[in-house]
Amino acid sequence: MSAPTVALIFAHPYAERSLANRELLKAIDDLSFVERRPLYDLYPDFDIDIEAEQGRLETVDTMVLQHPVYWYGMPALMKLWIDEVFTMGWAYGEGAAALKGKRLQWVATTGGDFDAYSKDGPHGHPFEAFVAPMRQTALFCGMDWLEPIVVHDAHSDQAEVAAAGQRYRARLLTFETARKRLPA
Ligand SMILES: Cc1cc2nc3c(=O)[nH]c(=O)nc-3n(C[C@H](O)[C@H](O)[C@H](O)COP(=O)(O)O)c2cc1C
């Protein structure tokens, strides 16, 4: 079996209670080129092995960050993972090249529905307003930012979750197809 080309960094502190993220993971379950790194299983005590994480990222050409949106951002362990793994000189700063040119695919689920993310809705802004920190993190590290896959109303809109699972799967497959087209 060939080495994985996609690192899926997954953070869900209550994965056993997840509906949406569980469905999304199911949709890509059989893709052998995707290495799953479930952070809350790997690091239940938040003691991240930075060298191991950097080593895994260096071998792939796509990073997927998948998580439920918590307080307009990511769960705590994913934030810590970025804080600790994206080091100066490795991810950014002079001579840093580890993440340059790699794709970043963001996959996020929200409890709020599409309309709730508007000026007059309870969240006060379109969801796009909350995308900026993640997008800029990718760009700051020289990564190739892709259109995020965002699933709103993830508690109740099962049809949307299922459709998003298929979009997610199709997106990952395009990465693999593009890679196969490159000369060896
Ligand atoms: C601590 C916490 C914070 C949350 N913050 C938000 C939020 O800021 N915006 C939102 O739309 N949903 C929020 N939610 C709802 C989750 O995003 C939602 O439950 C999740 O995406 C559903 O996916 P799952 O079935 O995989 O858990 C929050 C949920 C929790 C537990």
PDB file of N, CA and C in Angstrom, residues 61-106:
ATOM      1  N   ASP A  61       0.772  15.852   0.995  1.00  0.00           N
ATOM      2  CA  ASP A  61       0.643  17.111   0.261  1.00  0.00           C
ATOM      3  C   ASP A  61      -0.662  17.844   0.561  1.00  0.00           C
ATOM      4  N   THR A  62      -1.506  17.235   1.384  1.00  0.00           N
ATOM      5  CA  THR A  62      -2.751  17.914   1.777  1.00  0.00           C
ATOM      6  C   THR A  62      -2.993  17.727   3.272  1.00  0.00           C
ATOM      7  N   MET A  63      -3.361  18.818   3.927  1.00  0.00           N
ATOM      8  CA  MET A  63      -3.781  18.742   5.322  1.00  0.00           C
ATOM      9  C   MET A  63      -5.267  19.059   5.363  1.00  0.00           C
ATOM     10  N   VAL A  64      -6.032  18.194   6.021  1.00  0.00           N
ATOM     11  CA  VAL A  64      -7.445  18.477   6.247  1.00  0.00           C
ATOM     12  C   VAL A  64      -7.607  18.774   7.729  1.00  0.00           C
ATOM     13  N   LEU A  65      -8.278  19.859   8.045  1.00  0.00           N
ATOM     14  CA  LEU A  65      -8.635  20.150   9.432  1.00  0.00           C
ATOM     15  C   LEU A  65     -10.143  20.001   9.538  1.00  0.00           C
ATOM     16  N   GLN A  66     -10.585  19.033  10.316  1.00  0.00           N
ATOM     17  CA  GLN A  66     -12.030  18.783  10.452  1.00  0.00           C
ATOM     18  C   GLN A  66     -12.442  18.880  11.909  1.00  0.00           C
ATOM     19  N   HIS A  67     -13.513  19.641  12.159  1.00  0.00           N
ATOM     20  CA  HIS A  67     -13.970  19.803  13.547  1.00  0.00           C
ATOM     21  C   HIS A  67     -15.348  20.460  13.587  1.00  0.00           C
ATOM     22  N   PRO A  68     -16.050  20.314  14.715  1.00  0.00           N
ATOM     23  CA  PRO A  68     -17.254  21.130  14.934  1.00  0.00           C
ATOM     24  C   PRO A  68     -16.820  22.534  15.327  1.00  0.00           C
ATOM     25  N   VAL A  69     -17.586  23.527  14.926  1.00  0.00           N
ATOM     26  CA  VAL A  69     -17.285  24.914  15.323  1.00  0.00           C
ATOM     27  C   VAL A  69     -17.741  25.112  16.768  1.00  0.00           C
ATOM     28  N   TYR A  70     -16.820  25.531  17.610  1.00  0.00           N
ATOM     29  CA  TYR A  70     -17.094  25.825  19.013  1.00  0.00           C
ATOM     30  C   TYR A  70     -16.758  27.288  19.266  1.00  0.00           C
ATOM     31  N   TRP A  71     -17.744  28.034  19.692  1.00  0.00           N
ATOM     32  CA  TRP A  71     -17.538  29.454  19.987  1.00  0.00           C
ATOM     33  C   TRP A  71     -16.803  30.151  18.849  1.00  0.00           C
ATOM     34  N   TYR A  72     -17.324  29.920  17.636  1.00  0.00           N
ATOM     35  CA  TYR A  72     -16.852  30.603  16.422  1.00  0.00           C
ATOM     36  C   TYR A  72     -15.424  30.217  16.045  1.00  0.00           C
ATOM     37  N   GLY A  73     -14.951  29.166  16.605  1.00  0.00           N
ATOM     38  CA  GLY A  73     -13.599  28.736  16.263  1.00  0.00           C
ATOM     39  C   GLY A  73     -13.481  27.232  16.360  1.00  0.00           C
ATOM     40  N   MET A  74     -12.284  26.790  16.687  1.00  0.00           N
ATOM     41  CA  MET A  74     -12.030  25.352  16.720  1.00  0.00           C
ATOM     42  C   MET A  74     -11.968  24.847  18.155  1.00  0.00           C
ATOM     43  N   PRO A  75     -12.183  23.549  18.379  1.00  0.00           N
ATOM     44  CA  PRO A  75     -12.024  22.998  19.729  1.00  0.00           C
ATOM     45  C   PRO A  75     -10.597  23.234  20.255  1.00  0.00           C
ATOM     46  N   ALA A  76     -10.500  23.286  21.572  1.00  0.00           N
ATOM     47  CA  ALA A  76      -9.256  23.711  22.225  1.00  0.00           C
ATOM     48  C   ALA A  76      -8.024  22.904  21.787  1.00  0.00           C
ATOM     49  N   LEU A  77      -8.187  21.598  21.649  1.00  0.00           N
ATOM     50  CA  LEU A  77      -6.998  20.789  21.333  1.00  0.00           C
ATOM     51  C   LEU A  77      -6.494  21.059  19.921  1.00  0.00           C
ATOM     52  N   MET A  78      -7.393  21.393  18.999  1.00  0.00           N
ATOM     53  CA  MET A  78      -6.908  21.722  17.655  1.00  0.00           C
ATOM     54  C   MET A  78      -6.165  23.065  17.672  1.00  0.00           C
ATOM     55  N   LYS A  79      -6.656  23.986  18.465  1.00  0.00           N
ATOM     56  CA  LYS A  79      -5.961  25.275  18.578  1.00  0.00           C
ATOM     57  C   LYS A  79      -4.559  25.060  19.161  1.00  0.00           C
ATOM     58  N   LEU A  80      -4.487  24.234  20.196  1.00  0.00           N
ATOM     59  CA  LEU A  80      -3.181  23.955  20.814  1.00  0.00           C
ATOM     60  C   LEU A  80      -2.265  23.249  19.819  1.00  0.00           C
ATOM     61  N   TRP A  81      -2.853  22.339  19.042  1.00  0.00           N
ATOM     62  CA  TRP A  81      -2.082  21.594  18.034  1.00  0.00           C
ATOM     63  C   TRP A  81      -1.448  22.580  17.045  1.00  0.00           C
ATOM     64  N   ILE A  82      -2.227  23.547  16.573  1.00  0.00           N
ATOM     65  CA  ILE A  82      -1.666  24.536  15.645  1.00  0.00           C
ATOM     66  C   ILE A  82      -0.616  25.385  16.365  1.00  0.00           C
ATOM     67  N   ASP A  83      -0.934  25.836  17.570  1.00  0.00           N
ATOM     68  CA  ASP A  83       0.021  26.663  18.326  1.00  0.00           C
ATOM     69  C   ASP A  83       1.374  25.956  18.459  1.00  0.00           C
ATOM     70  N   GLU A  84       1.323  24.659  18.725  1.00  0.00           N
ATOM     71  CA  GLU A  84       2.570  23.948  19.034  1.00  0.00           C
ATOM     72  C   GLU A  84       3.261  23.366  17.807  1.00  0.00           C
ATOM     73  N   VAL A  85       2.481  22.939  16.830  1.00  0.00           N
ATOM     74  CA  VAL A  85       3.081  22.240  15.675  1.00  0.00           C
ATOM     75  C   VAL A  85       3.583  23.237  14.616  1.00  0.00           C
ATOM     76  N   PHE A  86       2.894  24.353  14.460  1.00  0.00           N
ATOM     77  CA  PHE A  86       3.287  25.330  13.438  1.00  0.00           C
ATOM     78  C   PHE A  86       4.362  26.257  14.029  1.00  0.00           C
ATOM     79  N   THR A  87       5.559  25.740  14.146  1.00  0.00           N
ATOM     80  CA  THR A  87       6.620  26.503  14.814  1.00  0.00           C
ATOM     81  C   THR A  87       7.338  27.444  13.850  1.00  0.00           C
ATOM     82  N   MET A  88       7.951  28.468  14.435  1.00  0.00           N
ATOM     83  CA  MET A  88       8.741  29.418  13.637  1.00  0.00           C
ATOM     84  C   MET A  88       9.955  28.689  13.063  1.00  0.00           C
ATOM     85  N   GLY A  89      10.259  28.954  11.827  1.00  0.00           N
ATOM     86  CA  GLY A  89      11.396  28.288  11.188  1.00  0.00           C
ATOM     87  C   GLY A  89      10.981  26.977  10.524  1.00  0.00           C
ATOM     88  N   TRP A  90       9.825  26.455  10.933  1.00  0.00           N
ATOM     89  CA  TRP A  90       9.294  25.240  10.302  1.00  0.00           C
ATOM     90  C   TRP A  90       8.060  25.598   9.475  1.00  0.00           C
ATOM     91  N   ALA A  91       7.100  26.234  10.123  1.00  0.00           N
ATOM     92  CA  ALA A  91       5.850  26.577   9.414  1.00  0.00           C
ATOM     93  C   ALA A  91       5.880  27.981   8.840  1.00  0.00           C
ATOM     94  N   TYR A  92       6.588  28.865   9.512  1.00  0.00           N
ATOM     95  CA  TYR A  92       6.614  30.271   9.074  1.00  0.00           C
ATOM     96  C   TYR A  92       7.940  30.884   9.495  1.00  0.00           C
ATOM     97  N   GLY A  93       8.225  32.053   8.928  1.00  0.00           N
ATOM     98  CA  GLY A  93       9.471  32.738   9.275  1.00  0.00           C
ATOM     99  C   GLY A  93      10.577  32.390   8.291  1.00  0.00           C
ATOM    100  N   GLU A  94      11.727  32.965   8.524  1.00  0.00           N
ATOM    101  CA  GLU A  94      12.826  32.825   7.574  1.00  0.00           C
ATOM    102  C   GLU A  94      13.205  31.359   7.348  1.00  0.00           C
ATOM    103  N   GLY A  95      13.257  30.991   6.095  1.00  0.00           N
ATOM    104  CA  GLY A  95      13.690  29.640   5.738  1.00  0.00           C
ATOM    105  C   GLY A  95      12.638  28.563   5.950  1.00  0.00           C
ATOM    106  N   ALA A  96      11.501  28.919   6.482  1.00  0.00           N
ATOM    107  CA  ALA A  96      10.476  27.893   6.755  1.00  0.00           C
ATOM    108  C   ALA A  96       9.824  27.441   5.455  1.00  0.00           C
ATOM    109  N   ALA A  97       9.788  26.142   5.260  1.00  0.00           N
ATOM    110  CA  ALA A  97       9.222  25.661   3.993  1.00  0.00           C
ATOM    111  C   ALA A  97       8.361  24.427   4.166  1.00  0.00           C
ATOM    112  N   ALA A  98       8.185  23.979   5.392  1.00  0.00           N
ATOM    113  CA  ALA A  98       7.546  22.666   5.604  1.00  0.00           C
ATOM    114  C   ALA A  98       6.120  22.594   5.048  1.00  0.00           C
ATOM    115  N   LEU A  99       5.399  23.695   5.141  1.00  0.00           N
ATOM    116  CA  LEU A  99       3.987  23.652   4.728  1.00  0.00           C
ATOM    117  C   LEU A  99       3.753  24.325   3.382  1.00  0.00           C
ATOM    118  N   LYS A 100       4.795  24.955   2.869  1.00  0.00           N
ATOM    119  CA  LYS A 100       4.657  25.720   1.609  1.00  0.00           C
ATOM    120  C   LYS A 100       4.135  24.850   0.488  1.00  0.00           C
ATOM    121  N   GLY A 101       3.087  25.349  -0.171  1.00  0.00           N
ATOM    122  CA  GLY A 101       2.564  24.641  -1.343  1.00  0.00           C
ATOM    123  C   GLY A 101       1.659  23.478  -1.012  1.00  0.00           C
ATOM    124  N   LYS A 102       1.528  23.128   0.268  1.00  0.00           N
ATOM    125  CA  LYS A 102       0.595  22.050   0.607  1.00  0.00           C
ATOM    126  C   LYS A 102      -0.817  22.627   0.654  1.00  0.00           C
ATOM    127  N   ARG A 103      -1.791  21.777   0.373  1.00  0.00           N
ATOM    128  CA  ARG A 103      -3.182  22.242   0.420  1.00  0.00           C
ATOM    129  C   ARG A 103      -3.697  22.223   1.851  1.00  0.00           C
ATOM    130  N   LEU A 104      -4.538  23.188   2.164  1.00  0.00           N
ATOM    131  CA  LEU A 104      -5.292  23.116   3.409  1.00  0.00           C
ATOM    132  C   LEU A 104      -6.781  23.068   3.089  1.00  0.00           C
ATOM    133  N   GLN A 105      -7.391  21.967   3.458  1.00  0.00           N
ATOM    134  CA  GLN A 105      -8.835  21.793   3.285  1.00  0.00           C
ATOM    135  C   GLN A 105      -9.490  21.857   4.657  1.00  0.00           C
ATOM    136  N   TRP A 106     -10.341  22.849   4.855  1.00  0.00           N
ATOM    137  CA  TRP A 106     -11.031  22.999   6.134  1.00  0.00           C
ATOM    138  C   TRP A 106     -12.428  22.412   6.020  1.00  0.00           C
TER     139      TRP A 106
END
